[in-house]
PDB file of N, CA and C in Angstrom:
ATOM      1  N   UNK Y 117     109.747 104.356 100.461  1.00 85.00           N
ATOM      2  CA  UNK Y 117     107.918 104.634 101.304  1.00 85.00           C
ATOM      3  C   UNK Y 117     107.709 103.702 100.656  1.00 85.00           C
ATOM      4  N   UNK Y 118     106.052 103.087 101.435  1.00 95.00           N
ATOM      5  CA  UNK Y 118     104.976 101.920 100.901  1.00 95.00           C
ATOM      6  C   UNK Y 118     104.395 102.592 100.310  1.00 95.00           C
ATOM      7  N   UNK Y 119     103.700 103.892 100.208  1.00 95.00           N
ATOM      8  CA  UNK Y 119     102.707 103.892  98.991  1.00 95.00           C
ATOM      9  C   UNK Y 119     103.365 104.131  97.511  1.00 95.00           C
ATOM     10  N   UNK Y 120     104.890 104.409  97.712  1.00 97.00           N
ATOM     11  CA  UNK Y 120     105.317 104.200  95.783  1.00 97.00           C
ATOM     12  C   UNK Y 120     105.397 102.411  95.731  1.00 97.00           C
ATOM     13  N   UNK Y 121     105.691 101.784  96.215  1.00 97.00           N
ATOM     14  CA  UNK Y 121     106.267 100.043  96.223  1.00 97.00           C
ATOM     15  C   UNK Y 121     104.555  99.731  95.924  1.00 97.00           C
ATOM     16  N   UNK Y 122     103.538 100.306  97.025  1.00 97.00           N
ATOM     17  CA  UNK Y 122     102.255  99.668  96.853  1.00 97.00           C
ATOM     18  C   UNK Y 122     101.668  99.867  95.272  1.00 97.00           C
ATOM     19  N   UNK Y 123     101.713 101.058  94.468  1.00 97.00           N
ATOM     20  CA  UNK Y 123     101.430 101.918  93.354  1.00 97.00           C
ATOM     21  C   UNK Y 123     101.979 100.630  92.616  1.00 97.00           C
ATOM     22  N   UNK Y 124     103.057 100.739  92.576  1.00 98.00           N
ATOM     23  CA  UNK Y 124     104.051  99.691  91.631  1.00 98.00           C
ATOM     24  C   UNK Y 124     103.594  98.261  91.207  1.00 98.00           C
ATOM     25  N   UNK Y 125     103.664  98.391  92.491  1.00 98.00           N
ATOM     26  CA  UNK Y 125     102.452  96.654  92.466  1.00 98.00           C
ATOM     27  C   UNK Y 125     101.818  96.451  92.194  1.00 98.00           C
ATOM     28  N   UNK Y 126     100.584  98.075  91.604  1.00 98.00           N
ATOM     29  CA  UNK Y 126      99.339  97.608  91.610  1.00 98.00           C
ATOM     30  C   UNK Y 126      99.742  98.050  89.713  1.00 98.00           C
ATOM     31  N   UNK Y 127     100.556  98.473  89.966  1.00 98.00           N
ATOM     32  CA  UNK Y 127     100.978  98.722  88.034  1.00 98.00           C
ATOM     33  C   UNK Y 127     101.303  97.654  87.652  1.00 98.00           C
ATOM     34  N   UNK Y 128     102.008  96.678  88.173  1.00 98.00           N
ATOM     35  CA  UNK Y 128     102.061  95.366  87.298  1.00 98.00           C
ATOM     36  C   UNK Y 128     101.545  94.537  87.309  1.00 98.00           C
ATOM     37  N   UNK Y 129     100.588  94.818  88.152  1.00 98.00           N
ATOM     38  CA  UNK Y 129      99.247  93.737  88.377  1.00 98.00           C
ATOM     39  C   UNK Y 129      98.824  94.365  86.898  1.00 98.00           C
ATOM     40  N   UNK Y 130      98.257  95.217  86.923  1.00 98.00           N
ATOM     41  CA  UNK Y 130      97.477  95.793  85.717  1.00 98.00           C
ATOM     42  C   UNK Y 130      98.457  95.689  84.816  1.00 98.00           C
ATOM     43  N   UNK Y 131      99.426  95.230  84.567  1.00 98.00           N
ATOM     44  CA  UNK Y 131     100.287  95.541  82.891  1.00 98.00           C
ATOM     45  C   UNK Y 131     100.016  93.765  83.033  1.00 98.00           C
ATOM     46  N   UNK Y 132     100.191  92.893  84.265  1.00 98.00           N
ATOM     47  CA  UNK Y 132     100.195  91.267  83.806  1.00 98.00           C
ATOM     48  C   UNK Y 132      98.900  91.182  83.524  1.00 98.00           C
ATOM     49  N   UNK Y 133      97.842  91.951  84.362  1.00 98.00           N
ATOM     50  CA  UNK Y 133      95.885  91.508  83.790  1.00 98.00           C
ATOM     51  C   UNK Y 133      95.971  91.758  82.224  1.00 98.00           C
ATOM     52  N   UNK Y 134      96.226  93.162  81.772  1.00 98.00           N
ATOM     53  CA  UNK Y 134      96.106  93.303  80.613  1.00 98.00           C
ATOM     54  C   UNK Y 134      97.447  92.576  79.601  1.00 98.00           C
ATOM     55  N   UNK Y 135      97.650  91.365  80.020  1.00 98.00           N
ATOM     56  CA  UNK Y 135      98.823  90.942  78.819  1.00 98.00           C
ATOM     57  C   UNK Y 135      99.706  91.327  78.433  1.00 98.00           C
ATOM     58  N   UNK Y 136     100.077  93.097  78.554  1.00 98.00           N
ATOM     59  CA  UNK Y 136     101.081  93.484  78.219  1.00 98.00           C
ATOM     60  C   UNK Y 136     102.663  92.984  78.929  1.00 98.00           C
ATOM     61  N   UNK Y 137     103.878  93.543  77.990  1.00 98.00           N
ATOM     62  CA  UNK Y 137     104.390  92.908  78.560  1.00 98.00           C
ATOM     63  C   UNK Y 137     105.302  94.072  78.858  1.00 98.00           C
ATOM     64  N   UNK Y 138     106.346  94.152  79.707  1.00 98.00           N
ATOM     65  CA  UNK Y 138     107.017  95.424  80.529  1.00 98.00           C
ATOM     66  C   UNK Y 138     107.373  96.513  79.280  1.00 98.00           C
ATOM     67  N   UNK Y 139     107.856  95.860  78.404  1.00 98.00           N
ATOM     68  CA  UNK Y 139     108.192  96.429  76.363  1.00 98.00           C
ATOM     69  C   UNK Y 139     107.167  97.232  76.496  1.00 98.00           C
ATOM     70  N   UNK Y 140     106.333  96.437  76.021  1.00 98.00           N
ATOM     71  CA  UNK Y 140     105.054  97.608  75.568  1.00 98.00           C
ATOM     72  C   UNK Y 140     104.632  98.990  76.666  1.00 98.00           C
ATOM     73  N   UNK Y 141     104.453  98.249  77.797  1.00 98.00           N
ATOM     74  CA  UNK Y 141     103.969  99.400  78.759  1.00 98.00           C
ATOM     75  C   UNK Y 141     105.151 100.509  78.155  1.00 98.00           C
ATOM     76  N   UNK Y 142     106.321  99.895  78.850  1.00 98.00           N
ATOM     77  CA  UNK Y 142     107.738 100.846  78.467  1.00 98.00           C
ATOM     78  C   UNK Y 142     107.146 102.135  77.315  1.00 98.00           C
ATOM     79  N   UNK Y 143     107.030 101.273  76.179  1.00 97.00           N
ATOM     80  CA  UNK Y 143     106.870 101.948  74.634  1.00 97.00           C
ATOM     81  C   UNK Y 143     105.539 103.012  74.952  1.00 97.00           C
ATOM     82  N   UNK Y 144     104.124 102.039  75.957  1.00 96.00           N
ATOM     83  CA  UNK Y 144     103.136 103.185  75.812  1.00 96.00           C
ATOM     84  C   UNK Y 144     103.610 104.098  76.638  1.00 96.00           C
ATOM     85  N   UNK Y 145     104.566 104.589  77.648  1.00 96.00           N
ATOM     86  CA  UNK Y 145     104.786 105.306  78.382  1.00 96.00           C
ATOM     87  C   UNK Y 145     105.937 106.098  77.772  1.00 96.00           C
ATOM     88  N   UNK Y 146     106.297 105.816  76.628  1.00 97.00           N
ATOM     89  CA  UNK Y 146     107.341 106.703  76.090  1.00 97.00           C
ATOM     90  C   UNK Y 146     108.466 106.991  77.177  1.00 97.00           C
ATOM     91  N   UNK Y 147     109.015 105.601  77.678  1.00 98.00           N
ATOM     92  CA  UNK Y 147     109.711 105.661  78.752  1.00 98.00           C
ATOM     93  C   UNK Y 147     110.932 104.686  78.782  1.00 98.00           C
ATOM     94  N   UNK Y 148     111.963 104.493  79.216  1.00 98.00           N
ATOM     95  CA  UNK Y 148     112.933 103.309  79.403  1.00 98.00           C
ATOM     96  C   UNK Y 148     112.513 102.041  79.733  1.00 98.00           C
ATOM     97  N   UNK Y 149     112.779 101.164  79.251  1.00 98.00           N
ATOM     98  CA  UNK Y 149     112.334  99.777  80.317  1.00 98.00           C
ATOM     99  C   UNK Y 149     112.993  99.916  81.648  1.00 98.00           C
ATOM    100  N   UNK Y 150     114.007 100.521  82.031  1.00 98.00           N
ATOM    101  CA  UNK Y 150     114.726 100.362  82.963  1.00 98.00           C
ATOM    102  C   UNK Y 150     113.868 100.915  83.730  1.00 98.00           C
ATOM    103  N   UNK Y 151     113.177 102.547  83.859  1.00 98.00           N
ATOM    104  CA  UNK Y 151     112.167 103.037  84.251  1.00 98.00           C
ATOM    105  C   UNK Y 151     111.403 102.510  84.681  1.00 98.00           C
ATOM    106  N   UNK Y 152     110.913 102.057  83.875  1.00 98.00           N
ATOM    107  CA  UNK Y 152     109.018 100.504  84.080  1.00 98.00           C
ATOM    108  C   UNK Y 152     109.988 100.068  85.059  1.00 98.00           C
ATOM    109  N   UNK Y 153     111.026  99.384  85.749  1.00 98.00           N
ATOM    110  CA  UNK Y 153     110.941  98.158  86.600  1.00 98.00           C
ATOM    111  C   UNK Y 153     111.579  99.139  87.784  1.00 98.00           C
ATOM    112  N   UNK Y 154     112.047 100.339  87.663  1.00 98.00           N
ATOM    113  CA  UNK Y 154     111.679 100.875  89.269  1.00 98.00           C
ATOM    114  C   UNK Y 154     110.571 100.988  88.998  1.00 98.00           C
ATOM    115  N   UNK Y 155     109.518 102.141  88.473  1.00 98.00           N
ATOM    116  CA  UNK Y 155     108.260 102.002  88.648  1.00 98.00           C
ATOM    117  C   UNK Y 155     107.754 100.984  89.457  1.00 98.00           C
ATOM    118  N   UNK Y 156     107.909  99.746  88.977  1.00 98.00           N
ATOM    119  CA  UNK Y 156     107.235  98.556  89.512  1.00 98.00           C
ATOM    120  C   UNK Y 156     107.680  97.825  90.812  1.00 98.00           C
ATOM    121  N   UNK Y 157     108.978  98.522  90.839  1.00 98.00           N
ATOM    122  CA  UNK Y 157     109.843  98.253  92.045  1.00 98.00           C
ATOM    123  C   UNK Y 157     109.802  98.747  92.883  1.00 98.00           C
ATOM    124  N   UNK Y 158     108.819 100.405  93.037  1.00 97.00           N
ATOM    125  CA  UNK Y 158     108.455 100.601  93.960  1.00 97.00           C
ATOM    126  C   UNK Y 158     109.505 101.974  94.703  1.00 97.00           C
ATOM    127  N   UNK Y 159     110.926 102.824  93.572  1.00 98.00           N
ATOM    128  CA  UNK Y 159     111.099 103.723  93.800  1.00 98.00           C
ATOM    129  C   UNK Y 159     111.082 104.678  93.862  1.00 98.00           C
ATOM    130  N   UNK Y 160     110.828 105.245  94.678  1.00 96.00           N
ATOM    131  CA  UNK Y 160     110.024 107.026  94.977  1.00 96.00           C
ATOM    132  C   UNK Y 160     110.689 107.925  94.218  1.00 96.00           C
ATOM    133  N   UNK Y 161     111.649 107.269  93.900  1.00 97.00           N
ATOM    134  CA  UNK Y 161     112.708 108.496  93.219  1.00 97.00           C
ATOM    135  C   UNK Y 161     112.654 108.866  91.599  1.00 97.00           C
ATOM    136  N   UNK Y 162     111.598 108.138  90.953  1.00 97.00           N
ATOM    137  CA  UNK Y 162     111.336 108.187  89.502  1.00 97.00           C
ATOM    138  C   UNK Y 162     110.315 109.276  89.579  1.00 97.00           C
ATOM    139  N   UNK Y 163     110.949 110.110  88.500  1.00 96.00           N
ATOM    140  CA  UNK Y 163     110.255 110.984  87.433  1.00 96.00           C
ATOM    141  C   UNK Y 163     108.696 111.278  87.752  1.00 96.00           C
ATOM    142  N   UNK Y 164     107.928 111.879  88.197  1.00 96.00           N
ATOM    143  CA  UNK Y 164     106.143 111.747  88.762  1.00 96.00           C
ATOM    144  C   UNK Y 164     105.912 111.441  87.335  1.00 96.00           C
ATOM    145  N   UNK Y 165     106.008 112.289  86.329  1.00 97.00           N
ATOM    146  CA  UNK Y 165     105.550 111.885  84.058  1.00 97.00           C
ATOM    147  C   UNK Y 165     105.387 111.195  84.241  1.00 97.00           C
ATOM    148  N   UNK Y 166     106.863 109.749  84.380  1.00 98.00           N
ATOM    149  CA  UNK Y 166     107.143 108.687  84.118  1.00 98.00           C
ATOM    150  C   UNK Y 166     105.469 107.701  84.822  1.00 98.00           C
ATOM    151  N   UNK Y 167     105.537 108.165  86.050  1.00 98.00           N
ATOM    152  CA  UNK Y 167     104.278 107.258  86.812  1.00 98.00           C
ATOM    153  C   UNK Y 167     103.470 107.349  86.067  1.00 98.00           C
ATOM    154  N   UNK Y 168     102.850 109.044  85.821  1.00 98.00           N
ATOM    155  CA  UNK Y 168     101.271 109.304  84.418  1.00 98.00           C
ATOM    156  C   UNK Y 168     101.586 108.270  83.634  1.00 98.00           C
ATOM    157  N   UNK Y 169     102.344 108.152  83.101  1.00 98.00           N
ATOM    158  CA  UNK Y 169     102.448 107.596  81.461  1.00 98.00           C
ATOM    159  C   UNK Y 169     102.614 106.375  81.697  1.00 98.00           C
ATOM    160  N   UNK Y 170     102.933 105.836  82.494  1.00 98.00           N
ATOM    161  CA  UNK Y 170     102.577 104.621  82.404  1.00 98.00           C
ATOM    162  C   UNK Y 170     101.138 104.063  83.424  1.00 98.00           C
ATOM    163  N   UNK Y 171     100.858 104.985  84.018  1.00 98.00           N
ATOM    164  CA  UNK Y 171      98.907 105.000  84.241  1.00 98.00           C
ATOM    165  C   UNK Y 171      98.098 105.099  82.976  1.00 98.00           C
ATOM    166  N   UNK Y 172      98.611 106.094  81.975  1.00 97.00           N
ATOM    167  CA  UNK Y 172      97.580 106.307  80.809  1.00 97.00           C
ATOM    168  C   UNK Y 172      97.893 105.204  79.843  1.00 97.00           C
ATOM    169  N   UNK Y 173      99.412 104.793  80.043  1.00 97.00           N
ATOM    170  CA  UNK Y 173      99.350 103.322  78.998  1.00 97.00           C
ATOM    171  C   UNK Y 173      98.469 102.631  79.016  1.00 97.00           C
ATOM    172  N   UNK Y 174      98.468 101.941  80.780  1.00 98.00           N
ATOM    173  CA  UNK Y 174      97.982 101.271  81.108  1.00 98.00           C
ATOM    174  C   UNK Y 174      96.333 101.498  81.279  1.00 98.00           C
ATOM    175  N   UNK Y 175      95.608 102.484  81.261  1.00 97.00           N
ATOM    176  CA  UNK Y 175      94.513 102.702  80.883  1.00 97.00           C
ATOM    177  C   UNK Y 175      93.312 102.832  82.480  1.00 97.00           C
ATOM    178  N   UNK Y 176      94.493 103.087  83.461  1.00 97.00           N
ATOM    179  CA  UNK Y 176      93.852 103.665  84.747  1.00 97.00           C
ATOM    180  C   UNK Y 176      94.429 105.376  85.294  1.00 97.00           C
ATOM    181  N   UNK Y 177      94.789 106.102  84.190  1.00 97.00           N
ATOM    182  CA  UNK Y 177      95.080 107.333  84.432  1.00 97.00           C
ATOM    183  C   UNK Y 177      94.035 108.007  84.842  1.00 97.00           C
ATOM    184  N   UNK Y 178      92.971 107.868  84.609  1.00 97.00           N
ATOM    185  CA  UNK Y 178      91.472 108.459  85.108  1.00 97.00           C
ATOM    186  C   UNK Y 178      91.120 108.030  86.505  1.00 97.00           C
ATOM    187  N   UNK Y 179      91.018 106.871  86.428  1.00 96.00           N
ATOM    188  CA  UNK Y 179      91.007 106.498  87.825  1.00 96.00           C
ATOM    189  C   UNK Y 179      91.568 106.907  88.907  1.00 96.00           C
ATOM    190  N   UNK Y 180      93.158 107.421  88.634  1.00 96.00           N
ATOM    191  CA  UNK Y 180      93.917 108.233  89.694  1.00 96.00           C
ATOM    192  C   UNK Y 180      93.813 109.386  89.974  1.00 96.00           C
ATOM    193  N   UNK Y 181      92.841 109.854  89.022  1.00 96.00           N
ATOM    194  CA  UNK Y 181      92.979 111.285  88.857  1.00 96.00           C
ATOM    195  C   UNK Y 181      91.555 111.565  89.798  1.00 96.00           C
ATOM    196  N   UNK Y 182      90.581 110.416  89.131  1.00 95.00           N
ATOM    197  CA  UNK Y 182      88.980 110.886  90.058  1.00 95.00           C
ATOM    198  C   UNK Y 182      89.306 110.392  91.987  1.00 95.00           C
ATOM    199  N   UNK Y 183      90.186 109.721  92.197  1.00 94.00           N
ATOM    200  CA  UNK Y 183      90.461 108.596  93.154  1.00 94.00           C
ATOM    201  C   UNK Y 183      91.289 109.549  94.076  1.00 94.00           C
ATOM    202  N   UNK Y 184      92.427 110.787  93.277  1.00 94.00           N
ATOM    203  CA  UNK Y 184      92.766 111.927  94.210  1.00 94.00           C
ATOM    204  C   UNK Y 184      91.876 113.470  94.693  1.00 94.00           C
ATOM    205  N   UNK Y 185      91.040 113.163  93.761  1.00 95.00           N
ATOM    206  CA  UNK Y 185      89.991 114.460  94.127  1.00 95.00           C
ATOM    207  C   UNK Y 185      88.922 114.848  94.859  1.00 95.00           C
ATOM    208  N   UNK Y 186      89.542 115.834  95.740  1.00 94.00           N
ATOM    209  CA  UNK Y 186      88.564 116.061  96.731  1.00 94.00           C
ATOM    210  C   UNK Y 186      87.351 116.262  96.865  1.00 94.00           C
ATOM    211  N   UNK Y 187      86.983 116.140  95.476  1.00 93.00           N
ATOM    212  CA  UNK Y 187      85.677 116.759  95.712  1.00 93.00           C
ATOM    213  C   UNK Y 187      84.752 115.511  95.428  1.00 93.00           C
ATOM    214  N   UNK Y 188      85.269 114.317  95.159  1.00 91.00           N
ATOM    215  CA  UNK Y 188      85.278 112.843  95.422  1.00 91.00           C
ATOM    216  C   UNK Y 188      84.314 112.558  96.138  1.00 91.00           C
ATOM    217  N   UNK Y 189      85.238 113.162  97.641  1.00 90.00           N
ATOM    218  CA  UNK Y 189      84.893 112.898  98.514  1.00 90.00           C
ATOM    219  C   UNK Y 189      83.637 113.389  99.337  1.00 90.00           C
ATOM    220  N   UNK Y 190      82.535 113.118 100.639  1.00 90.00           N
ATOM    221  CA  UNK Y 190      81.928 113.947 101.722  1.00 90.00           C
ATOM    222  C   UNK Y 190      82.657 114.640 102.099  1.00 90.00           C
ATOM    223  N   UNK Y 191      84.048 115.340 102.365  1.00 91.00           N
ATOM    224  CA  UNK Y 191      84.442 116.096 103.200  1.00 91.00           C
ATOM    225  C   UNK Y 191      84.707 117.062 102.844  1.00 91.00           C
ATOM    226  N   UNK Y 192      84.997 116.743 101.171  1.00 90.00           N
ATOM    227  CA  UNK Y 192      85.025 117.680  99.909  1.00 90.00           C
ATOM    228  C   UNK Y 192      84.091 118.511  99.177  1.00 90.00           C
ATOM    229  N   UNK Y 193      82.927 117.365  99.391  1.00 87.00           N
ATOM    230  CA  UNK Y 193      81.624 118.059  98.576  1.00 87.00           C
ATOM    231  C   UNK Y 193      81.227 118.981  99.626  1.00 87.00           C
ATOM    232  N   UNK Y 194      81.369 118.738 100.935  1.00 90.00           N
ATOM    233  CA  UNK Y 194      80.054 119.290 101.964  1.00 90.00           C
ATOM    234  C   UNK Y 194      80.686 120.532 102.528  1.00 90.00           C
ATOM    235  N   UNK Y 195      82.886 120.730 101.229  1.00 89.00           N
ATOM    236  CA  UNK Y 195      83.064 121.746 102.185  1.00 89.00           C
ATOM    237  C   UNK Y 195      82.847 122.683 101.036  1.00 89.00           C
ATOM    238  N   UNK Y 196      83.018 122.286  99.542  1.00 85.00           N
ATOM    239  CA  UNK Y 196      83.263 122.944  98.572  1.00 85.00           C
ATOM    240  C   UNK Y 196      82.538 124.454  98.261  1.00 85.00           C
ATOM    241  N   UNK Y 197      81.532 124.970  98.972  1.00 76.00           N
ATOM    242  CA  UNK Y 197      80.807 126.073  99.353  1.00 76.00           C
ATOM    243  C   UNK Y 197      82.240 126.839  99.702  1.00 76.00           C
ATOM    244  N   UNK Y 198      82.562 126.293 100.893  1.00 78.00           N
ATOM    245  CA  UNK Y 198      83.753 127.349 101.415  1.00 78.00           C
ATOM    246  C   UNK Y 198      84.983 127.760 100.952  1.00 78.00           C
ATOM    247  N   UNK Y 199      85.266 127.244  99.937  1.00 63.00           N
ATOM    248  CA  UNK Y 199      86.624 127.314  99.010  1.00 63.00           C
ATOM    249  C   UNK Y 199      86.384 128.792  98.000  1.00 63.00           C
TER     250      UNK Y 199
END
């Protein structure tokens, strides 16, 4: 799945930009180094909670939540009163 690969690469880039080792990020996320490797390589079978834990450990979880909030879009705001 292309999206999993893209997200994995973006989380890897965040880790490197922050100067963190894979071991540090795995520890912050409470996951194994192997699970982090699978996430960073775009394995779509990784537990979603593990991906969110890594995002939290990198400080980007709020950005992911905001990016998927329908009320942050013109369409979502326009139709908010219809729900």
